[in-house]
GROMACS .gro file of C-alpha atoms in nm:
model
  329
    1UNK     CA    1  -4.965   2.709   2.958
    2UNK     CA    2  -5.161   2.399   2.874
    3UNK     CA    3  -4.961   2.036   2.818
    4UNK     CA    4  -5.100   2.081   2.434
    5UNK     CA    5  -4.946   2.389   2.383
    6UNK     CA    6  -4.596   2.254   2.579
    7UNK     CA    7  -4.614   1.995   2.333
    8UNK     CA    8  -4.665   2.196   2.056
    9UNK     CA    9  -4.342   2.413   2.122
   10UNK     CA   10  -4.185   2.156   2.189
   11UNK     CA   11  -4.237   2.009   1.862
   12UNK     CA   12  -4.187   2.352   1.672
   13UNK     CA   13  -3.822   2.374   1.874
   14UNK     CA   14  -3.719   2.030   1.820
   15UNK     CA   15  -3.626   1.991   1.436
   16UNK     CA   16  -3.619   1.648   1.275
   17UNK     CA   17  -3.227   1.462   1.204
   18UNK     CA   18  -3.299   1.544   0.806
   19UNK     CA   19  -3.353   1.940   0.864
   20UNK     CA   20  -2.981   1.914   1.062
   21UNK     CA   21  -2.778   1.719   0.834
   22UNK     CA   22  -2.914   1.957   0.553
   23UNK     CA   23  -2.785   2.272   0.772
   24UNK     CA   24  -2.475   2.110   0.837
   25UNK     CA   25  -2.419   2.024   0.474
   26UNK     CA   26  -2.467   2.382   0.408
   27UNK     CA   27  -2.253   2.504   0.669
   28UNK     CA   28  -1.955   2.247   0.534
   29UNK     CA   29  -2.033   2.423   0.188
   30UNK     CA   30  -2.051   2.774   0.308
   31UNK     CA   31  -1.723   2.728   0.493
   32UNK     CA   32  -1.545   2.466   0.291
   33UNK     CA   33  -1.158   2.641   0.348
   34UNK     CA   34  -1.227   2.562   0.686
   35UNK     CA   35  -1.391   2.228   0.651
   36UNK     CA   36  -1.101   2.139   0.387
   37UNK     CA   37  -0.839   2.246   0.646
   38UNK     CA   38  -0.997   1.957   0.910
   39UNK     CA   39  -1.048   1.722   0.654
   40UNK     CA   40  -0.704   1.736   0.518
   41UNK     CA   41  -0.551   1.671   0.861
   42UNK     CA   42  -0.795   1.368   0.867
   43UNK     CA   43  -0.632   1.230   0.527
   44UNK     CA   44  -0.254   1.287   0.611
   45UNK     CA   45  -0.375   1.119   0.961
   46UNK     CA   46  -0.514   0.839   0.808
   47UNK     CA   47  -0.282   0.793   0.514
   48UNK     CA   48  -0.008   0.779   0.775
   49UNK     CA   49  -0.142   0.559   0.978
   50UNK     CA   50  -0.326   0.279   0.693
   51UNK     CA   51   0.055   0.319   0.510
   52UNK     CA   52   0.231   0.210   0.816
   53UNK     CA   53  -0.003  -0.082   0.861
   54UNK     CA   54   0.042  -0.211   0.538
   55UNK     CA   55   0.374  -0.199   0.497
   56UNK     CA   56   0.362  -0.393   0.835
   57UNK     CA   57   0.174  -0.643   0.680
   58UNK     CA   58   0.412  -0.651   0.343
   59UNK     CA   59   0.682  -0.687   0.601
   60UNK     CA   60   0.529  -0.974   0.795
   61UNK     CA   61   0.424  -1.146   0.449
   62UNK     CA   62   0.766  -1.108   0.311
   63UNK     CA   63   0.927  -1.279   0.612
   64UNK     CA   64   0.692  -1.537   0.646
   65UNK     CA   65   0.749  -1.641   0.260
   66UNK     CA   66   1.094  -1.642   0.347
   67UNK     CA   67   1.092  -1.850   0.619
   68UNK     CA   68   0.863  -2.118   0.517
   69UNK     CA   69   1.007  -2.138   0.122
   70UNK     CA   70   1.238  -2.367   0.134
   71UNK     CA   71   1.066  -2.630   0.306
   72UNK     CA   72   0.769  -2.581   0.072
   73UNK     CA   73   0.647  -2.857  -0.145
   74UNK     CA   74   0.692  -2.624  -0.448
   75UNK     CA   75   1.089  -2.560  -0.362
   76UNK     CA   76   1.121  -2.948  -0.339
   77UNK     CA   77   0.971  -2.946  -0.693
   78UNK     CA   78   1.217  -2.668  -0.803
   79UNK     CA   79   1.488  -2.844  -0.661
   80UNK     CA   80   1.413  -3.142  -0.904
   81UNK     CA   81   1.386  -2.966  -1.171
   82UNK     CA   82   1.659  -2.763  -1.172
   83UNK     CA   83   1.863  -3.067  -1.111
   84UNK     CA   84   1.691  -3.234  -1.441
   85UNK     CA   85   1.818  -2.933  -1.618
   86UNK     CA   86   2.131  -2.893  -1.524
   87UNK     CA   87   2.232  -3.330  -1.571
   88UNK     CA   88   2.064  -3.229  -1.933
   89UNK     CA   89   2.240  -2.943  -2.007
   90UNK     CA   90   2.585  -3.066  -1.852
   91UNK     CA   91   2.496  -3.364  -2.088
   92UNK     CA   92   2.456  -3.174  -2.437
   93UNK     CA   93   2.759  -2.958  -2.335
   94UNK     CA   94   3.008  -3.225  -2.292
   95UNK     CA   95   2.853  -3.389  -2.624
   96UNK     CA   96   2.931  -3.025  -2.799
   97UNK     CA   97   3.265  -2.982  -2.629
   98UNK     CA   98   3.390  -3.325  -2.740
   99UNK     CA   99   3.206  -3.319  -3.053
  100UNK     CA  100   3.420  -3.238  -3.375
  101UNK     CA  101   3.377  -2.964  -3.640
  102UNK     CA  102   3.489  -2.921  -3.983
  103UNK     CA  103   3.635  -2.612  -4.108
  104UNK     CA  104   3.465  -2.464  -4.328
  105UNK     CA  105   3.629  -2.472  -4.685
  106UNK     CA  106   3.663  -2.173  -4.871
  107UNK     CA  107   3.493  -1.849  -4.819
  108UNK     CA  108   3.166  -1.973  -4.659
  109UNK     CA  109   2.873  -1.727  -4.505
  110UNK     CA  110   2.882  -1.874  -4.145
  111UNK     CA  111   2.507  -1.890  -4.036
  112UNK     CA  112   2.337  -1.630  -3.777
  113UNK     CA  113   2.372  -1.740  -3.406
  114UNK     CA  114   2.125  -1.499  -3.309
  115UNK     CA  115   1.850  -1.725  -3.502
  116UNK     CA  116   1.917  -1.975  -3.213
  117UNK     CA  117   1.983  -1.747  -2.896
  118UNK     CA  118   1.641  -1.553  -2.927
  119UNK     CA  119   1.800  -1.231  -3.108
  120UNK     CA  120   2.184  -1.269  -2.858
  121UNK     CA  121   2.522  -1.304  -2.951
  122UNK     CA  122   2.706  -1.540  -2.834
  123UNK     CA  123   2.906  -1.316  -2.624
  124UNK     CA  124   2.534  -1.178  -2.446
  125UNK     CA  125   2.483  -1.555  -2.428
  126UNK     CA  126   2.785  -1.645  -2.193
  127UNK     CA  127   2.690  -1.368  -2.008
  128UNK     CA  128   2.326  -1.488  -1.926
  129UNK     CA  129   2.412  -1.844  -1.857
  130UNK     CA  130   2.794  -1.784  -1.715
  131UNK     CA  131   2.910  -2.059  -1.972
  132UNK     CA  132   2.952  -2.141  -2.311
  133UNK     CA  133   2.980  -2.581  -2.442
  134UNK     CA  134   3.247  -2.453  -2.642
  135UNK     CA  135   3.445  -2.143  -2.817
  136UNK     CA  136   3.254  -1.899  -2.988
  137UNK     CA  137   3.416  -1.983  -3.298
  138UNK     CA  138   3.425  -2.349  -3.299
  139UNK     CA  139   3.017  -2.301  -3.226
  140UNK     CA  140   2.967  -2.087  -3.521
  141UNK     CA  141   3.136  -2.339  -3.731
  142UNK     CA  142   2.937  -2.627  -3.591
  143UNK     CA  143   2.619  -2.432  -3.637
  144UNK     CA  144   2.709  -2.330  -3.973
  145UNK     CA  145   2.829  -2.700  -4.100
  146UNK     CA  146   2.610  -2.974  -3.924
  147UNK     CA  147   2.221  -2.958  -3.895
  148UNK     CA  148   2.288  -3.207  -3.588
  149UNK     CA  149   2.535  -3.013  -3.382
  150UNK     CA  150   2.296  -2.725  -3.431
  151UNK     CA  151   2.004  -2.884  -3.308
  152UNK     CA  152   2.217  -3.001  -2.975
  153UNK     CA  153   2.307  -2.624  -2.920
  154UNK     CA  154   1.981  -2.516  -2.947
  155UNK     CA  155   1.838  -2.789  -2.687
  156UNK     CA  156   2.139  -2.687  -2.504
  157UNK     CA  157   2.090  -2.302  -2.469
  158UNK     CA  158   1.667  -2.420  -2.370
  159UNK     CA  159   1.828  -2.673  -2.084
  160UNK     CA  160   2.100  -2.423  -1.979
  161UNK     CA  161   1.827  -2.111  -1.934
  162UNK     CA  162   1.522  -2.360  -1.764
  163UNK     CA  163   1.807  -2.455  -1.526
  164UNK     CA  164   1.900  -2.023  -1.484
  165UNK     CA  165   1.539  -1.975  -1.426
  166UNK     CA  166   1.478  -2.214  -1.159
  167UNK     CA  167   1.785  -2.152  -1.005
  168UNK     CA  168   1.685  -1.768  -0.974
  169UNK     CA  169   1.370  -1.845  -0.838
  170UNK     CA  170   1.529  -2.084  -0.566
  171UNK     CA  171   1.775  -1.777  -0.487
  172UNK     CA  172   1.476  -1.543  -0.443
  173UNK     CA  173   1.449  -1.593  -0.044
  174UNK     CA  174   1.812  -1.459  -0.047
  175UNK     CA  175   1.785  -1.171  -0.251
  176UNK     CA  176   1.455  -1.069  -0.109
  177UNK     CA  177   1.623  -1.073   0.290
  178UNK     CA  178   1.940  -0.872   0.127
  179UNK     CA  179   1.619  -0.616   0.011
  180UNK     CA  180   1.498  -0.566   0.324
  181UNK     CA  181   1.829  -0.558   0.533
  182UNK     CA  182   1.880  -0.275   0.248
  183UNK     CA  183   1.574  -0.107   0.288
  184UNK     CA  184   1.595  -0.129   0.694
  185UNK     CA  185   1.361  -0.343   0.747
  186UNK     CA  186   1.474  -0.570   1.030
  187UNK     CA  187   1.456  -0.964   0.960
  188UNK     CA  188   1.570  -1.079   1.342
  189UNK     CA  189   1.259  -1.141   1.576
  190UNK     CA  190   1.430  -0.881   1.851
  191UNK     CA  191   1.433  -0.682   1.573
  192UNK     CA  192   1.073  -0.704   1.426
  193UNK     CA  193   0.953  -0.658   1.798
  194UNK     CA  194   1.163  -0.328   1.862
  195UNK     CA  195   1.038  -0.162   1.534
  196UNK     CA  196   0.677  -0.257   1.570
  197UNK     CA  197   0.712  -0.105   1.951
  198UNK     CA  198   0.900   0.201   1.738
  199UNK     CA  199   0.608   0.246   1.502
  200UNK     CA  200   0.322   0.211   1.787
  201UNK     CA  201   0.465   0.496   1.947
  202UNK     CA  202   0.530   0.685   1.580
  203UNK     CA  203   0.165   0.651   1.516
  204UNK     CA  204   0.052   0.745   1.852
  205UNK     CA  205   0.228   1.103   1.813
  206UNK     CA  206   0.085   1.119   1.484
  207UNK     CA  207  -0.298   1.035   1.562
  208UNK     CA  208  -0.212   1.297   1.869
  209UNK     CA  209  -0.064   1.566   1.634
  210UNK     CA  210  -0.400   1.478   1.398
  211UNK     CA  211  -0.647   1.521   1.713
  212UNK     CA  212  -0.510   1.834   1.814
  213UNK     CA  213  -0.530   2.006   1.477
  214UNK     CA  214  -0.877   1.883   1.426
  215UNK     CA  215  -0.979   1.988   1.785
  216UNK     CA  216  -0.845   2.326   1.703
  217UNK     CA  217  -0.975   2.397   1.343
  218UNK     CA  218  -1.331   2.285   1.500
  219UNK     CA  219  -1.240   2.521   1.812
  220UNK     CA  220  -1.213   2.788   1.521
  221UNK     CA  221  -1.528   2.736   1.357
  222UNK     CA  222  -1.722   2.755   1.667
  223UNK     CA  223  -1.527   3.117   1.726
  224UNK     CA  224  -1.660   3.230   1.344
  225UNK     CA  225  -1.977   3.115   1.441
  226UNK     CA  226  -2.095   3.292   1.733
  227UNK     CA  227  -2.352   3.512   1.633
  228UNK     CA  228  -2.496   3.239   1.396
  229UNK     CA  229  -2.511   3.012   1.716
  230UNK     CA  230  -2.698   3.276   1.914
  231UNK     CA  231  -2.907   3.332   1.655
  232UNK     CA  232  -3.017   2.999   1.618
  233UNK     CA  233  -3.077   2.968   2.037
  234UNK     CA  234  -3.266   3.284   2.038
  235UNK     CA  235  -3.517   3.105   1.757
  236UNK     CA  236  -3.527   2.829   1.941
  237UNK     CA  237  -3.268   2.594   1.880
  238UNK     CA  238  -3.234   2.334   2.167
  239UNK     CA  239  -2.880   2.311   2.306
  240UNK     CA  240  -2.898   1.924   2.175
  241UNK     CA  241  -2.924   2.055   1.861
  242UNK     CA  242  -2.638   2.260   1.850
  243UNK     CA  243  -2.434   1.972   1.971
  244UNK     CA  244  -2.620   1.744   1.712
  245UNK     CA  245  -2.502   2.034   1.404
  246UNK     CA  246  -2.128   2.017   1.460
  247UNK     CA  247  -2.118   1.681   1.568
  248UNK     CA  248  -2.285   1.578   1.205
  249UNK     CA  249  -2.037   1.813   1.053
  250UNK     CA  250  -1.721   1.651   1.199
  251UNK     CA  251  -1.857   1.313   1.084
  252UNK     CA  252  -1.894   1.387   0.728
  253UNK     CA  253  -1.568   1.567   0.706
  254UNK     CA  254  -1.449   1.272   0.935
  255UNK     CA  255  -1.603   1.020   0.670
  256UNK     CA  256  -1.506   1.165   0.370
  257UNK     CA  257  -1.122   1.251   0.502
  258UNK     CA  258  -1.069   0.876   0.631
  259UNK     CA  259  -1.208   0.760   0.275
  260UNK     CA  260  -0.988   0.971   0.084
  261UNK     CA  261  -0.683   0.884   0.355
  262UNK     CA  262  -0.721   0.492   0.319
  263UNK     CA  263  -0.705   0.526  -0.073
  264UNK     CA  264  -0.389   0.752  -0.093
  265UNK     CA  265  -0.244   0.564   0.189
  266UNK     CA  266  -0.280   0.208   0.049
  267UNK     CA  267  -0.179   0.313  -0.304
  268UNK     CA  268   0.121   0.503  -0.169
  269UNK     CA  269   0.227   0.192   0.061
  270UNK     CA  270   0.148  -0.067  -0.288
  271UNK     CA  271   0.363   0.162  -0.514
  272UNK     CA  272   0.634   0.178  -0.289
  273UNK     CA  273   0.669  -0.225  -0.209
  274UNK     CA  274   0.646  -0.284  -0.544
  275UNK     CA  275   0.901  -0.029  -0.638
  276UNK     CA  276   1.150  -0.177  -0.339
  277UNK     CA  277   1.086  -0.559  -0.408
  278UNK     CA  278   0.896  -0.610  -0.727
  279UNK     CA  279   0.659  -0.939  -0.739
  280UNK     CA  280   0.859  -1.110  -0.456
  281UNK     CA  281   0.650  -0.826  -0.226
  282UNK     CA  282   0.319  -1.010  -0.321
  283UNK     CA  283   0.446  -1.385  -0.273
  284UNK     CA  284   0.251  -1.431   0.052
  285UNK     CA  285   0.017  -1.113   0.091
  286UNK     CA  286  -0.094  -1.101   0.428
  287UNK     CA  287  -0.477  -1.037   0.309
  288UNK     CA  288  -0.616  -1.084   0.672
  289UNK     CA  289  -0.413  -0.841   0.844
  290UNK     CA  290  -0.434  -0.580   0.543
  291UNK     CA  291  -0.854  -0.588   0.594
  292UNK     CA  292  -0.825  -0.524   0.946
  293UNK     CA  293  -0.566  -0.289   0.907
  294UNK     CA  294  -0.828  -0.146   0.642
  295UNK     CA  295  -1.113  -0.122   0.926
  296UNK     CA  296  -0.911   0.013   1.224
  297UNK     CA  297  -0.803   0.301   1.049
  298UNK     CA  298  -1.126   0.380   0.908
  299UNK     CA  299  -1.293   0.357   1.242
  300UNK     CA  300  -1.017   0.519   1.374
  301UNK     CA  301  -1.060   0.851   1.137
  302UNK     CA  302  -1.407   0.887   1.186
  303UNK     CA  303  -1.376   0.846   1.586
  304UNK     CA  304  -1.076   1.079   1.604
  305UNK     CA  305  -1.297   1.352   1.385
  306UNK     CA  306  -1.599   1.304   1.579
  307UNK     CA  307  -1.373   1.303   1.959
  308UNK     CA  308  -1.214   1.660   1.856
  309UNK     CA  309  -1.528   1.814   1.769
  310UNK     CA  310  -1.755   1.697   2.076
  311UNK     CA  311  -1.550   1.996   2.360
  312UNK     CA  312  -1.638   2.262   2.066
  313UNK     CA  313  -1.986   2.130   1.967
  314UNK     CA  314  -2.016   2.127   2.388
  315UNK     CA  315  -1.865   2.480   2.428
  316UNK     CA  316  -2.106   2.618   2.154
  317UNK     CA  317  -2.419   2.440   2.280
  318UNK     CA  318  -2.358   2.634   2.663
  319UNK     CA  319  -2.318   2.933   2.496
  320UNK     CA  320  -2.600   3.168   2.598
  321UNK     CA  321  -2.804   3.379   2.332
  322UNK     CA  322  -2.724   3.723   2.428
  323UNK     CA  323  -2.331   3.648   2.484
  324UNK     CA  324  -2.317   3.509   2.174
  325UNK     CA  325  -2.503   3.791   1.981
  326UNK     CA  326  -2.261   4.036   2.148
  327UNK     CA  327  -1.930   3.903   1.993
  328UNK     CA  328  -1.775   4.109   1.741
  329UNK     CA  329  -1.720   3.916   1.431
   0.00000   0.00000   0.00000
């Protein structure tokens, strides 16, 4: 045989990258049970693994903020403040306290608290700030009788909640390290190194459990596929090819799995912190660490698809024509 018509075979045996991604498109639709069973274990891999991560990172943000808060120039600030509130609300109390209050003479329609305490009674009120200036009655009276005693209570009640406000804020390092401790997560640096060792090794099993599923549903499909593959060789596929089909399969499932996994993964691992700690889990997001956390697993799904199909996409391509052709389906 000439070198032209070596060439020319050559050419007629060798089909372009486009002609295999279409066949392995239409393979992944022909068989989509089976390419939904690989790509599933790809998104429970990958949702596993990108949850873990983040909650890492919520975890490391969270104790950070902790940490550094009470040093910060915006708890110095709050610390001012709140004691501004308090010398002005300890001020207008003792004024109301000492201050005195006619009885009301005759039957007299005392006035509405609950105009002053944003819809409260004054019962609700003492609850909220802890304390009241003075008794309930003698305030009703006052409020009722003098315009003046009712415009200290009101600047009182504003004082007395700015100073509950602040002083919640400045307790929020507290209550968000009783949250964790609650919730397990450890706040101790021996601690935070023996659960991140924990979790490595959690993962590990995990990404092993997901690589040995995948290697076996692929294992599978080569099995179904046996007469298809020796059809193909005895046309004139080139064992590259072969190799090149499932290999393109396993990295769209492997694409579209890892894709689906780092959505329902990151939402799940959101939901939850927010559910556990409210805003305080967003104080000091960890942004950095969550983007790489973001990349690693997405490289990581798409390798780990593409790794357990290359042994079946190698054990199909050896596979010789007339074998192949002679397996029962």
């Amino acid at each position: 045989m000439t070198t032209r018509n070596v060439s020319q075979v050559r050419r007629q045996r060798t089909l372009p990258l486009s002609k295999a991604i279409e066949i392995a498109w239409k393979q992944i639709r022909m068989r989509l049970s089976r390419s939904l069973l690989v790509t599933s274990g790809i998104v429970l891999a990958i949702a596993f693994l990108i949850a873990i991560q983040i909650n890492d990172s919520f975890a490391d943000g969270m104790r950070a903020w902790i940490a550094t808060f009470g040093n910060s120039p915006h708890a110095t600030e709050l610390r001012a403040r709140r004691d501004s509130a308090e010398r002005a609300a300890l001020d207008d109390k003792l004024v109301l306290r000492d201050k005195a209050v006619a009885t009301p003479a005759g039957d007299i329609k005392l006035l509405d608290v609950t105009t002053l305490t944003r819809g409260k009674s004054l019962d609700d009120l003492k609850l909220e700030l802890g304390e009241l200036p003075s008794d309930p009655k003698t305030i009703q009276y006052g409020i009722t009788t003098d315009p003046a005693y009712r415009e200290l209570f009101s600047k009182w009640i504003d004082e007395a909640r700015k100073a509950a406000v602040i002083r919640e804020e400045l307790n929020a390092p507290k209550l968000l390290e009783s949250k964790l401790a609650d919730n397990g997560v450890p706040t101790r640096i021996d601690d935070i190194a023996a659960s991140k060792l924990q979790t490595r090794w959690l993962l590990g099993l995990a990404l092993l459990v997901a690589f040995v599923g995948i290697l076996n549903a692929m294992l599978m499909s080569v099995t179904e596929r046996f007469r298809e593959i020796g059809t193909m060789k005895c046309l004139g596929a080139l064992d590259g090819f072969i190799v090149k089909l499932f290999l393109i399969e396993s990295l769209f499932q492997g694409v579209v799995g890892t894709a689906i996994g780092l959505i329902v993964g990151a939402a799940v691992s959101v939901l939850m912190n927010l559910a556990a700690y409210g805003a305080l889990a967003f104080k000091e997001l960890q942004v950095e660490s969550m983007l790489n956390a973001l990349g690693i697993s997405a490289l990581v799904g798409v390798v780990l698809t593409v790794a357990g199909a290359v042994w079946p996409a190698w054990q199909a391509a050896r596979m010789h024509p007339i074998e192949a052709m002679r397996v029962e389906a």
